[in-house]
Amino acid sequence: MPRTARKLLEQKKFDPLVARLSDMLGTDGAATLWVRAERRLDGMLRTTAELGKAERMHVEGFIMPTCAIYQEMAEEMGKEEALALLMDFAHSNALESRRFFERLVSAPGGKGLFLRGFAALQPRAFGASAGFSVRNTSHDCSHAHFDITECPYRRVTAGLGVPELCNLFCTNDDIIYGDLPGIKFSRKGTLGRGNDVCDFDVSLAKGTTDVPCRLLVVGVGVIGSYLTQVLCEAGHDVCVVARGGWADTIERDGLRIRHYLQRKDTTCHPRVVRELPTGERFDATFVVMRQDQMVALAPELAALDTGLVVCVGNDLRVDEVGAAIRADGSGHERVLFGFQGTAGHREADRAVVVRLGAWHLTVGPATGEVSEQDRALLERIFCGSYRASFEHDMRWWLVCHAVSVLPFCFLAYRLDCDLTKATAADVTRLTDAMLEGYEVVLAAGGMILPEGDEDFLRPGPKRVVWELALRAMAKTAIGRLCVTDHCKNAVSEMRALDGDVSKLFSQAPEVAHPTWDALRAAMPSWDELERVWQS
């Protein structure tokens, strides 16, 4: 029996959203909006009679109610605010589902049950009868994989004129399945983010290694903290270099992390030293510091007894850093560069980390490909749900990252590090500036890495989704934790990046970048920013 619009909107899962709307619009205003959403949904449901039961479960149960509510909210408060509000609500619901799966996979035999259920559910709930086009399906007792090339979520949201909502549903999957204990969940792309395929891959995470490595982490800020945690969870012998009260805290209470999106806390217990250790052999050393700090520390790094040095962070002087570590002839020929896509801030007793899923370390040499020796070592080190993602020519990868990050910084500094003030026009200018930066990279003889990133900046559907996602992010705590907190705490680092990128721009004087220049000129001077935020 078809469900009515009223019954669908009376589901308890919508109660927190109704309460939030009542706070914003008043009880009567929220009730009026809900009545309009019911009428709109009733019209949508008249189009589903020909759908099969499995497809109606998705379309009527999830997609159309969300679309109807969103469209009415957008008319009331604008798309930007409506999308941000709906994302917060949807992600809270996803966390409730996640808690169920966390309990399941933590129970004896639960991980195998989860994988068998995931594989068995796919043909019925995510197969042709449910409106999905699927290929490359495979599964066994420890692994399940399938590629979705078309789905009702993209088809229906696009048909209703709200394609940006498809990404909301995709992100829910990341929250529900990403980083479950002992489970590796990964997708290289999703339909809702403009890719051609949703490649679901779920497997048992190895979790711990049979042969632990001895590892050193130099620098235990936000990025170094999460990196240390995944190394400890993989069963390695991890030593961290920390100083002052932070070293005392880690030694006394362990390294505590609040995972903001996952709403959970973890604690690991690495060994703590105050200075770079001598007389010890480490299989690998991860240096998580600013590039100027890496150069200053290079003589001591060169003296370490370690098989591999991986420099992690915003580093546009990879040649200089690598040469400095090898400077005295006794240093390491094996120096790689990496980047971890996490953000957040550090508090007195813990690090607050923002991340999607388990994430990974993008790593490679300054130029060329990763050697088989280093690949084997890093695959042995990152043997759990957190993986090494190997990249070639990290010099240009890091340049592209800097070019994409700086416009966010320019805008944040102009808005006094409050991105909630950003307008739709600001986001459009930010995207234009990024595209101009990529054009400079190409003109200077570089390459765009990851490949295809520029497609999201050029006019078209991908850019529309990109800008809507950015506008929603700016209105939520994610924008603060991912962008403005770092802008406040790392003015000197951003200033150094700006100086290095300016040198790159000087190598391609024939390429105009008016939007970039205007965005940069609108913010306070670097001297003023250092006075305000680093005083």
Short mmCIF file of C-alpha atoms in Angstrom, two decimals:
data_model
loop_
_atom_site.label_atom_id
_atom_site.label_comp_id
_atom_site.label_asym_id
_atom_site.label_seq_id
_atom_site.Cartn_x
_atom_site.Cartn_y
_atom_site.Cartn_z
CA MET A 1 0.00 0.00 0.00
CA PRO A 2 1.56 3.34 -1.01
CA ARG A 3 2.55 5.57 1.87
CA THR A 4 0.97 9.01 2.14
CA ALA A 5 2.90 12.24 2.33
CA ARG A 6 1.60 12.84 5.84
CA LYS A 7 2.75 9.44 7.11
CA LEU A 8 6.17 9.92 5.57
CA LEU A 9 6.65 13.32 7.18
CA GLU A 10 5.39 12.10 10.55
CA GLN A 11 8.38 9.80 10.93
CA LYS A 12 10.16 10.35 14.26
CA LYS A 13 13.47 10.91 12.50
CA PHE A 14 12.18 14.35 11.40
CA ASP A 15 11.35 15.48 14.96
CA PRO A 16 14.76 17.16 15.58
CA LEU A 17 14.45 19.07 12.30
CA VAL A 18 10.94 20.26 13.19
CA ALA A 19 12.23 21.40 16.59
CA ARG A 20 15.09 23.32 14.95
CA LEU A 21 12.71 24.97 12.48
CA SER A 22 10.40 25.93 15.36
CA ASP A 23 13.33 27.68 17.07
CA MET A 24 14.14 29.55 13.87
CA LEU A 25 10.66 30.31 12.49
CA GLY A 26 8.43 29.94 15.51
CA THR A 27 5.99 27.09 16.06
CA ASP A 28 3.42 28.45 13.62
CA GLY A 29 6.01 29.22 10.96
CA ALA A 30 7.48 25.70 11.18
CA ALA A 31 4.02 24.14 11.04
CA THR A 32 3.14 26.16 7.96
CA LEU A 33 6.37 25.13 6.23
CA TRP A 34 5.69 21.49 7.08
CA VAL A 35 2.18 21.69 5.59
CA ARG A 36 3.63 23.12 2.39
CA ALA A 37 6.23 20.34 2.29
CA GLU A 38 3.44 17.78 2.70
CA ARG A 39 1.55 19.23 -0.26
CA ARG A 40 4.70 19.28 -2.36
CA LEU A 41 5.54 15.69 -1.40
CA ASP A 42 1.99 14.58 -2.20
CA GLY A 43 2.49 15.84 -5.75
CA MET A 44 5.82 14.02 -6.03
CA LEU A 45 4.34 10.71 -4.85
CA ARG A 46 1.84 10.73 -7.72
CA THR A 47 4.77 9.98 -10.05
CA THR A 48 5.94 6.79 -8.29
CA ALA A 49 3.09 4.41 -9.07
CA GLU A 50 5.06 2.58 -11.77
CA LEU A 51 8.10 1.98 -9.58
CA GLY A 52 8.79 -1.41 -8.06
CA LYS A 53 8.67 -1.97 -4.31
CA ALA A 54 12.45 -1.91 -3.83
CA GLU A 55 12.90 1.35 -5.73
CA ARG A 56 9.96 2.98 -3.96
CA MET A 57 11.68 2.21 -0.67
CA HIS A 58 14.46 4.63 -1.67
CA VAL A 59 12.40 7.17 -3.59
CA GLU A 60 9.43 7.46 -1.24
CA GLY A 61 11.21 6.61 1.99
CA PHE A 62 14.25 8.84 1.70
CA ILE A 63 14.69 10.91 -1.45
CA MET A 64 11.36 12.64 -2.04
CA PRO A 65 10.62 13.59 1.59
CA THR A 66 14.09 15.15 1.87
CA CYS A 67 13.66 16.99 -1.44
CA ALA A 68 10.21 18.33 -0.49
CA ILE A 69 11.41 19.62 2.87
CA TYR A 70 14.55 21.13 1.34
CA GLN A 71 12.66 22.96 -1.41
CA GLU A 72 10.28 24.52 1.09
CA MET A 73 13.12 25.46 3.40
CA ALA A 74 15.01 26.98 0.47
CA GLU A 75 12.03 29.17 -0.39
CA GLU A 76 11.81 30.27 3.23
CA MET A 77 15.48 30.94 4.02
CA GLY A 78 17.49 30.50 0.79
CA LYS A 79 19.31 27.48 -0.60
CA GLU A 80 22.53 28.10 1.26
CA GLU A 81 21.09 28.14 4.77
CA ALA A 82 18.60 25.39 3.96
CA LEU A 83 21.32 23.06 2.71
CA ALA A 84 23.53 23.72 5.75
CA LEU A 85 20.63 23.05 8.14
CA LEU A 86 19.57 19.91 6.31
CA MET A 87 23.16 18.61 6.23
CA ASP A 88 23.47 18.97 10.01
CA PHE A 89 20.17 17.14 10.50
CA ALA A 90 20.95 14.35 8.03
CA HIS A 91 24.43 13.78 9.42
CA SER A 92 23.05 13.53 12.96
CA ASN A 93 20.68 10.81 11.75
CA ALA A 94 23.57 9.06 10.01
CA LEU A 95 25.49 9.00 13.28
CA GLU A 96 22.58 7.17 14.92
CA SER A 97 22.78 4.50 12.21
CA ARG A 98 26.54 4.35 12.62
CA ARG A 99 26.24 3.56 16.32
CA PHE A 100 24.20 0.47 15.48
CA PHE A 101 26.89 -0.79 13.10
CA GLU A 102 29.65 0.03 15.62
CA ARG A 103 27.92 -2.21 18.15
CA LEU A 104 27.47 -4.92 15.51
CA VAL A 105 31.07 -5.06 14.32
CA SER A 106 32.39 -4.87 17.90
CA ALA A 107 30.46 -8.00 18.93
CA PRO A 108 32.08 -11.46 18.60
CA GLY A 109 31.72 -12.52 14.96
CA GLY A 110 30.13 -9.17 14.14
CA LYS A 111 32.60 -8.11 11.47
CA GLY A 112 32.00 -11.24 9.39
CA LEU A 113 28.24 -10.88 9.89
CA PHE A 114 28.43 -7.26 8.72
CA LEU A 115 30.33 -8.18 5.54
CA ARG A 116 28.04 -11.10 4.71
CA GLY A 117 25.02 -8.89 5.26
CA PHE A 118 26.50 -6.09 3.16
CA ALA A 119 27.08 -8.48 0.26
CA ALA A 120 23.67 -10.16 0.60
CA LEU A 121 21.82 -6.84 0.81
CA GLN A 122 23.33 -5.36 -2.35
CA PRO A 123 21.31 -7.26 -5.02
CA ARG A 124 18.01 -6.59 -3.24
CA ALA A 125 18.45 -3.05 -1.94
CA PHE A 126 20.98 -1.67 -4.42
CA GLY A 127 20.34 -3.73 -7.54
CA ALA A 128 18.38 -3.32 -10.76
CA SER A 129 15.03 -3.87 -9.03
CA ALA A 130 15.79 -0.88 -6.78
CA GLY A 131 16.69 1.40 -9.71
CA PHE A 132 20.47 1.00 -9.56
CA SER A 133 22.83 0.09 -12.41
CA VAL A 134 25.60 -2.08 -10.96
CA ARG A 135 28.72 -3.72 -12.40
CA ASN A 136 31.91 -5.44 -11.20
CA THR A 137 30.22 -7.15 -8.28
CA SER A 138 32.37 -9.45 -6.15
CA HIS A 139 32.32 -10.66 -2.58
CA ASP A 140 33.64 -13.33 -0.24
CA CYS A 141 33.85 -13.83 3.51
CA SER A 142 36.20 -10.87 3.99
CA HIS A 143 35.46 -8.49 1.12
CA ALA A 144 32.58 -6.97 -0.86
CA HIS A 145 32.85 -4.73 -3.93
CA PHE A 146 30.41 -3.27 -6.44
CA ASP A 147 30.38 -0.27 -8.78
CA ILE A 148 27.17 1.80 -9.05
CA THR A 149 26.96 3.69 -12.36
CA GLU A 150 23.42 5.02 -11.94
CA CYS A 151 21.16 5.38 -8.92
CA PRO A 152 17.74 6.79 -8.05
CA TYR A 153 19.35 9.31 -5.69
CA ARG A 154 21.12 11.11 -8.52
CA ARG A 155 18.26 10.59 -10.98
CA VAL A 156 15.46 11.82 -8.70
CA THR A 157 17.33 14.76 -7.12
CA ALA A 158 18.35 15.95 -10.60
CA GLY A 159 14.81 15.49 -11.91
CA LEU A 160 13.42 17.58 -9.06
CA GLY A 161 15.96 20.33 -9.69
CA VAL A 162 18.02 19.79 -6.51
CA PRO A 163 21.12 17.79 -7.64
CA GLU A 164 23.10 19.17 -4.71
CA LEU A 165 21.14 16.89 -2.37
CA CYS A 166 22.65 13.77 -3.91
CA ASN A 167 25.98 14.60 -2.26
CA LEU A 168 24.20 14.78 1.10
CA PHE A 169 23.17 11.13 0.75
CA CYS A 170 26.69 10.16 -0.36
CA THR A 171 28.21 11.83 2.70
CA ASN A 172 25.82 9.92 4.93
CA ASP A 173 27.43 6.69 3.67
CA ASP A 174 30.87 8.02 4.60
CA ILE A 175 29.67 8.78 8.12
CA ILE A 176 27.83 5.48 8.62
CA TYR A 177 30.44 3.09 7.22
CA GLY A 178 33.72 5.02 7.34
CA ASP A 179 36.21 3.95 9.99
CA LEU A 180 34.06 1.27 11.62
CA PRO A 181 36.26 -0.77 14.01
CA GLY A 182 38.03 -3.46 12.00
CA ILE A 183 36.26 -2.53 8.73
CA LYS A 184 37.79 -0.75 5.75
CA PHE A 185 35.27 1.24 3.70
CA SER A 186 36.46 3.17 0.66
CA ARG A 187 35.21 4.88 -2.48
CA LYS A 188 37.39 6.71 -4.98
CA GLY A 189 34.38 8.70 -6.16
CA THR A 190 30.62 9.07 -5.90
CA LEU A 191 27.87 10.00 -8.35
CA GLY A 192 26.73 12.80 -6.04
CA ARG A 193 30.16 14.43 -6.24
CA GLY A 194 30.23 14.44 -10.01
CA ASN A 195 32.10 11.18 -10.62
CA ASP A 196 31.02 8.53 -13.12
CA VAL A 197 30.87 5.69 -10.64
CA CYS A 198 30.28 4.97 -6.96
CA ASP A 199 32.83 2.22 -6.30
CA PHE A 200 31.84 0.68 -2.98
CA ASP A 201 34.61 -1.43 -1.44
CA VAL A 202 34.20 -2.94 2.01
CA SER A 203 36.61 -5.39 3.60
CA LEU A 204 38.04 -6.59 6.86
CA ALA A 205 40.80 -4.24 7.96
CA LYS A 206 43.98 -5.98 8.89
CA GLY A 207 44.03 -3.67 11.87
CA THR A 208 47.23 -4.92 13.42
CA THR A 209 50.47 -6.13 11.92
CA ASP A 210 52.22 -9.42 12.68
CA VAL A 211 55.61 -7.67 12.53
CA PRO A 212 55.41 -4.24 14.26
CA CYS A 213 57.56 -1.40 12.95
CA ARG A 214 59.50 1.01 15.13
CA LEU A 215 58.27 4.46 14.13
CA LEU A 216 59.07 8.03 15.15
CA VAL A 217 56.63 10.95 14.81
CA VAL A 218 58.15 14.43 15.07
CA GLY A 219 55.43 17.03 15.64
CA VAL A 220 52.21 16.13 17.45
CA GLY A 221 49.75 18.86 16.48
CA VAL A 222 46.36 18.03 14.98
CA ILE A 223 47.73 16.18 11.95
CA GLY A 224 50.51 14.46 13.87
CA SER A 225 48.08 13.39 16.60
CA TYR A 226 45.77 11.54 14.23
CA LEU A 227 48.71 10.03 12.35
CA THR A 228 50.11 8.78 15.67
CA GLN A 229 46.77 7.25 16.60
CA VAL A 230 46.45 5.20 13.41
CA LEU A 231 50.05 4.01 13.76
CA CYS A 232 49.40 2.91 17.34
CA GLU A 233 46.13 1.22 16.37
CA ALA A 234 47.99 -0.74 13.69
CA GLY A 235 50.11 -2.27 16.45
CA HIS A 236 53.38 -0.47 15.81
CA ASP A 237 55.92 0.69 18.39
CA VAL A 238 55.45 4.46 18.15
CA CYS A 239 57.60 7.15 19.72
CA VAL A 240 56.60 10.84 19.50
CA VAL A 241 58.69 13.97 19.99
CA ALA A 242 56.73 16.55 22.00
CA ARG A 243 57.65 19.35 24.38
CA GLY A 244 56.32 21.35 27.29
CA GLY A 245 52.92 20.82 28.84
CA TRP A 246 51.64 18.91 25.80
CA ALA A 247 54.34 16.27 26.28
CA ASP A 248 53.42 16.03 29.97
CA THR A 249 49.74 15.60 29.08
CA ILE A 250 50.39 12.82 26.56
CA GLU A 251 52.72 11.05 28.96
CA ARG A 252 50.22 11.28 31.83
CA ASP A 253 46.83 10.81 30.10
CA GLY A 254 47.70 9.38 26.71
CA LEU A 255 47.16 11.11 23.36
CA ARG A 256 43.46 11.99 23.42
CA ILE A 257 41.55 12.87 20.24
CA ARG A 258 38.01 14.11 19.82
CA HIS A 259 36.79 13.02 16.36
CA TYR A 260 34.39 15.85 15.59
CA LEU A 261 32.23 14.35 12.83
CA GLN A 262 32.27 10.84 14.28
CA ARG A 263 31.41 12.23 17.75
CA LYS A 264 33.73 9.86 19.51
CA ASP A 265 36.89 10.05 21.63
CA THR A 266 39.98 7.88 21.34
CA THR A 267 43.13 7.55 23.40
CA CYS A 268 46.44 5.98 22.41
CA HIS A 269 49.67 5.71 24.39
CA PRO A 270 52.82 6.34 22.36
CA ARG A 271 56.20 6.65 24.04
CA VAL A 272 57.10 10.33 24.58
CA VAL A 273 60.52 11.95 24.27
CA ARG A 274 61.42 15.65 24.49
CA GLU A 275 64.25 15.66 21.94
CA LEU A 276 65.06 13.72 18.79
CA PRO A 277 66.30 10.35 20.06
CA THR A 278 69.83 9.20 19.25
CA GLY A 279 71.15 5.70 19.47
CA GLU A 280 67.81 4.15 18.39
CA ARG A 281 66.91 2.57 15.08
CA PHE A 282 63.54 3.46 13.50
CA ASP A 283 62.04 1.85 10.43
CA ALA A 284 60.54 5.20 9.41
CA THR A 285 60.25 8.76 10.72
CA PHE A 286 57.28 11.03 10.03
CA VAL A 287 58.05 14.74 10.35
CA VAL A 288 54.80 16.71 10.73
CA MET A 289 55.94 20.32 10.81
CA ARG A 290 56.01 23.55 8.81
CA GLN A 291 58.53 23.61 5.99
CA ASP A 292 60.72 26.25 7.70
CA GLN A 293 60.82 24.09 10.84
CA MET A 294 61.79 21.04 8.75
CA VAL A 295 64.70 22.93 7.20
CA ALA A 296 65.86 24.17 10.61
CA LEU A 297 65.67 20.65 12.03
CA ALA A 298 67.33 19.04 9.00
CA PRO A 299 70.81 18.50 10.56
CA GLU A 300 69.25 16.58 13.45
CA LEU A 301 66.99 14.61 11.11
CA ALA A 302 70.02 13.70 9.02
CA ALA A 303 71.66 12.24 12.12
CA LEU A 304 68.74 9.92 12.91
CA ASP A 305 69.15 6.19 12.41
CA THR A 306 66.04 5.68 10.29
CA GLY A 307 65.27 3.87 7.06
CA LEU A 308 62.88 6.47 5.63
CA VAL A 309 61.93 10.08 6.31
CA VAL A 310 58.42 11.23 5.34
CA CYS A 311 57.85 14.99 5.55
CA VAL A 312 54.13 15.63 6.07
CA GLY A 313 52.42 18.99 5.55
CA ASN A 314 52.14 22.08 3.38
CA ASP A 315 55.59 22.05 1.83
CA LEU A 316 56.35 23.92 -1.41
CA ARG A 317 60.12 23.68 -0.95
CA VAL A 318 60.46 19.95 -1.28
CA ASP A 319 63.79 20.17 -3.10
CA GLU A 320 65.23 22.43 -0.40
CA VAL A 321 63.90 20.30 2.44
CA GLY A 322 65.11 17.05 0.89
CA ALA A 323 68.55 18.50 0.16
CA ALA A 324 68.82 19.90 3.70
CA ILE A 325 68.11 16.50 5.27
CA ARG A 326 70.84 14.93 3.08
CA ALA A 327 73.20 17.92 3.36
CA ASP A 328 76.08 16.45 5.33
CA GLY A 329 76.36 13.31 3.24
CA SER A 330 75.31 11.05 6.10
CA GLY A 331 71.61 11.73 5.67
CA HIS A 332 68.93 9.65 4.07
CA GLU A 333 68.58 9.05 0.38
CA ARG A 334 65.00 7.96 1.04
CA VAL A 335 62.99 11.13 1.68
CA LEU A 336 59.32 11.25 0.72
CA PHE A 337 56.65 13.92 1.07
CA GLY A 338 53.12 13.41 2.31
CA PHE A 339 49.84 15.13 3.04
CA GLN A 340 47.03 14.09 5.37
CA GLY A 341 43.60 15.60 4.73
CA THR A 342 42.58 16.32 8.31
CA ALA A 343 41.91 19.58 10.10
CA GLY A 344 40.92 20.88 13.53
CA HIS A 345 42.63 22.45 16.51
CA ARG A 346 44.47 21.48 19.67
CA GLU A 347 43.08 22.09 23.13
CA ALA A 348 44.89 21.87 26.47
CA ASP A 349 44.23 18.17 26.97
CA ARG A 350 43.31 16.82 23.53
CA ALA A 351 43.29 17.37 19.77
CA VAL A 352 39.97 18.00 17.99
CA VAL A 353 40.16 16.40 14.53
CA VAL A 354 37.81 16.86 11.56
CA ARG A 355 37.91 14.07 8.99
CA LEU A 356 35.70 11.99 6.72
CA GLY A 357 36.11 8.26 7.23
CA ALA A 358 39.49 6.72 7.96
CA TRP A 359 41.23 8.88 5.34
CA HIS A 360 44.76 8.23 4.13
CA LEU A 361 48.24 9.64 3.73
CA THR A 362 48.95 10.86 0.22
CA VAL A 363 52.66 10.19 -0.18
CA GLY A 364 55.36 10.13 -2.84
CA PRO A 365 58.75 11.50 -3.89
CA ALA A 366 59.29 15.08 -5.02
CA THR A 367 59.40 13.81 -8.60
CA GLY A 368 58.83 10.45 -10.20
CA GLU A 369 57.25 7.32 -8.73
CA VAL A 370 57.50 5.69 -5.30
CA SER A 371 60.15 2.96 -5.24
CA GLU A 372 59.06 -0.62 -4.65
CA GLN A 373 61.10 -0.66 -1.44
CA ASP A 374 59.32 2.37 0.02
CA ARG A 375 55.93 1.20 -1.23
CA ALA A 376 56.38 -2.15 0.52
CA LEU A 377 57.45 -0.48 3.78
CA LEU A 378 54.55 1.99 3.80
CA GLU A 379 52.03 -0.74 2.98
CA ARG A 380 53.40 -2.68 5.94
CA ILE A 381 53.12 0.40 8.17
CA PHE A 382 49.61 1.41 7.07
CA CYS A 383 48.01 -2.00 7.31
CA GLY A 384 44.66 -0.99 8.85
CA SER A 385 41.73 1.07 7.60
CA TYR A 386 44.04 4.09 7.17
CA ARG A 387 46.14 3.57 4.02
CA ALA A 388 49.02 5.07 2.10
CA SER A 389 47.77 6.57 -1.17
CA PHE A 390 50.75 6.71 -3.51
CA GLU A 391 51.17 9.74 -5.75
CA HIS A 392 53.80 10.71 -8.28
CA ASP A 393 55.44 14.14 -8.40
CA MET A 394 54.43 15.34 -4.94
CA ARG A 395 56.06 18.67 -5.68
CA TRP A 396 53.22 19.59 -8.05
CA TRP A 397 50.60 17.86 -5.89
CA LEU A 398 51.56 20.13 -3.00
CA VAL A 399 51.68 23.21 -5.24
CA CYS A 400 48.13 22.47 -6.44
CA HIS A 401 47.00 22.03 -2.86
CA ALA A 402 48.49 25.40 -1.88
CA VAL A 403 46.85 27.09 -4.87
CA SER A 404 43.48 25.64 -3.87
CA VAL A 405 43.87 26.52 -0.16
CA LEU A 406 45.11 30.11 -0.33
CA PRO A 407 41.89 31.62 -1.75
CA PHE A 408 40.04 30.18 1.27
CA CYS A 409 42.60 31.88 3.51
CA PHE A 410 42.34 35.22 1.70
CA LEU A 411 38.56 35.17 2.09
CA ALA A 412 38.67 34.01 5.72
CA TYR A 413 41.11 36.76 6.68
CA ARG A 414 38.94 39.40 4.95
CA LEU A 415 35.94 38.17 6.96
CA ASP A 416 37.85 38.28 10.27
CA CYS A 417 38.05 34.46 10.27
CA ASP A 418 34.27 34.05 10.24
CA LEU A 419 33.20 32.21 7.09
CA THR A 420 29.54 32.36 8.08
CA LYS A 421 29.67 35.89 6.66
CA ALA A 422 30.62 34.58 3.19
CA THR A 423 28.10 35.23 0.42
CA ALA A 424 27.36 33.22 -2.70
CA ALA A 425 29.34 35.81 -4.66
CA ASP A 426 32.32 35.28 -2.33
CA VAL A 427 32.27 31.54 -3.01
CA THR A 428 32.07 32.17 -6.77
CA ARG A 429 35.08 34.49 -6.61
CA LEU A 430 36.95 31.96 -4.48
CA THR A 431 36.35 29.25 -7.10
CA ASP A 432 37.38 31.60 -9.92
CA ALA A 433 40.61 32.38 -8.06
CA MET A 434 41.40 28.68 -7.66
CA LEU A 435 40.88 28.14 -11.38
CA GLU A 436 43.21 31.05 -12.17
CA GLY A 437 45.81 29.49 -9.89
CA TYR A 438 45.57 26.15 -11.70
CA GLU A 439 46.02 27.93 -15.03
CA VAL A 440 49.23 29.49 -13.66
CA VAL A 441 50.46 26.04 -12.59
CA LEU A 442 49.98 24.71 -16.11
CA ALA A 443 51.62 27.77 -17.68
CA ALA A 444 54.61 27.37 -15.34
CA GLY A 445 55.19 23.87 -16.69
CA GLY A 446 53.44 22.00 -13.88
CA MET A 447 50.60 19.49 -13.77
CA ILE A 448 47.26 19.39 -11.98
CA LEU A 449 47.27 16.75 -9.25
CA PRO A 450 45.10 14.95 -8.33
CA GLU A 451 44.27 14.62 -12.00
CA GLY A 452 40.90 16.09 -12.99
CA ASP A 453 40.55 18.41 -9.98
CA GLU A 454 40.18 21.41 -12.25
CA ASP A 455 36.95 19.94 -13.70
CA PHE A 456 35.13 21.00 -10.53
CA LEU A 457 36.17 24.62 -11.09
CA ARG A 458 35.17 25.02 -14.73
CA PRO A 459 31.58 26.07 -15.59
CA GLY A 460 29.18 23.13 -15.54
CA PRO A 461 27.18 20.86 -13.22
CA LYS A 462 30.22 19.81 -11.18
CA ARG A 463 30.99 23.43 -10.33
CA VAL A 464 27.38 24.06 -9.27
CA VAL A 465 27.53 21.17 -6.81
CA TRP A 466 31.02 22.25 -5.67
CA GLU A 467 29.93 25.82 -4.89
CA LEU A 468 26.77 24.74 -3.08
CA ALA A 469 28.82 22.36 -0.95
CA LEU A 470 31.31 25.13 -0.13
CA ARG A 471 28.53 27.53 0.82
CA ALA A 472 26.98 24.94 3.11
CA MET A 473 30.37 24.16 4.68
CA ALA A 474 31.01 27.83 5.35
CA LYS A 475 27.81 28.08 7.40
CA THR A 476 28.63 25.12 9.65
CA ALA A 477 31.26 24.30 12.26
CA ILE A 478 33.11 22.34 9.57
CA GLY A 479 34.14 25.60 7.92
CA ARG A 480 35.47 26.88 11.22
CA LEU A 481 37.39 23.71 12.06
CA CYS A 482 38.67 23.04 8.54
CA VAL A 483 39.57 26.59 7.52
CA THR A 484 39.36 29.44 9.98
CA ASP A 485 40.88 27.71 13.02
CA HIS A 486 43.95 26.91 10.94
CA CYS A 487 44.03 30.43 9.51
CA LYS A 488 44.10 31.86 13.04
CA ASN A 489 46.74 29.48 14.35
CA ALA A 490 49.04 29.35 11.32
CA VAL A 491 49.35 32.88 9.93
CA SER A 492 53.11 32.51 9.44
CA GLU A 493 52.63 29.25 7.55
CA MET A 494 49.99 30.80 5.28
CA ARG A 495 52.23 33.82 4.73
CA ALA A 496 55.08 31.53 3.67
CA LEU A 497 52.77 29.63 1.30
CA ASP A 498 51.61 32.92 -0.20
CA GLY A 499 55.21 33.97 -0.77
CA ASP A 500 56.10 30.68 -2.48
CA VAL A 501 52.99 30.76 -4.68
CA SER A 502 53.75 34.37 -5.62
CA LYS A 503 57.15 33.20 -6.88
CA LEU A 504 55.36 30.58 -8.97
CA PHE A 505 53.05 33.23 -10.41
CA SER A 506 56.08 35.28 -11.43
CA GLN A 507 57.17 32.36 -13.64
CA ALA A 508 54.05 32.79 -15.80
CA PRO A 509 53.63 36.57 -16.23
CA GLU A 510 51.56 36.04 -19.37
CA VAL A 511 48.67 34.52 -17.35
CA ALA A 512 46.27 37.05 -15.84
CA HIS A 513 44.77 36.30 -12.42
CA PRO A 514 42.57 39.32 -11.56
CA THR A 515 40.20 37.49 -9.20
CA TRP A 516 43.09 36.00 -7.22
CA ASP A 517 44.72 39.44 -6.93
CA ALA A 518 41.48 41.12 -5.86
CA LEU A 519 40.75 38.46 -3.24
CA ARG A 520 44.25 38.75 -1.83
CA ALA A 521 44.23 42.57 -1.85
CA ALA A 522 40.95 42.68 0.09
CA MET A 523 42.40 41.03 3.21
CA PRO A 524 44.52 42.81 5.86
CA SER A 525 48.31 42.81 5.48
CA TRP A 526 50.28 39.83 6.70
CA ASP A 527 51.93 42.03 9.35
CA GLU A 528 48.50 43.04 10.65
CA LEU A 529 47.26 39.42 10.63
CA GLU A 530 50.29 38.24 12.60
CA ARG A 531 49.75 41.05 15.11
CA VAL A 532 46.06 40.13 15.58
CA TRP A 533 46.17 36.34 15.54
CA GLN A 534 49.64 35.53 16.88
CA SER A 535 49.86 38.08 19.67
#
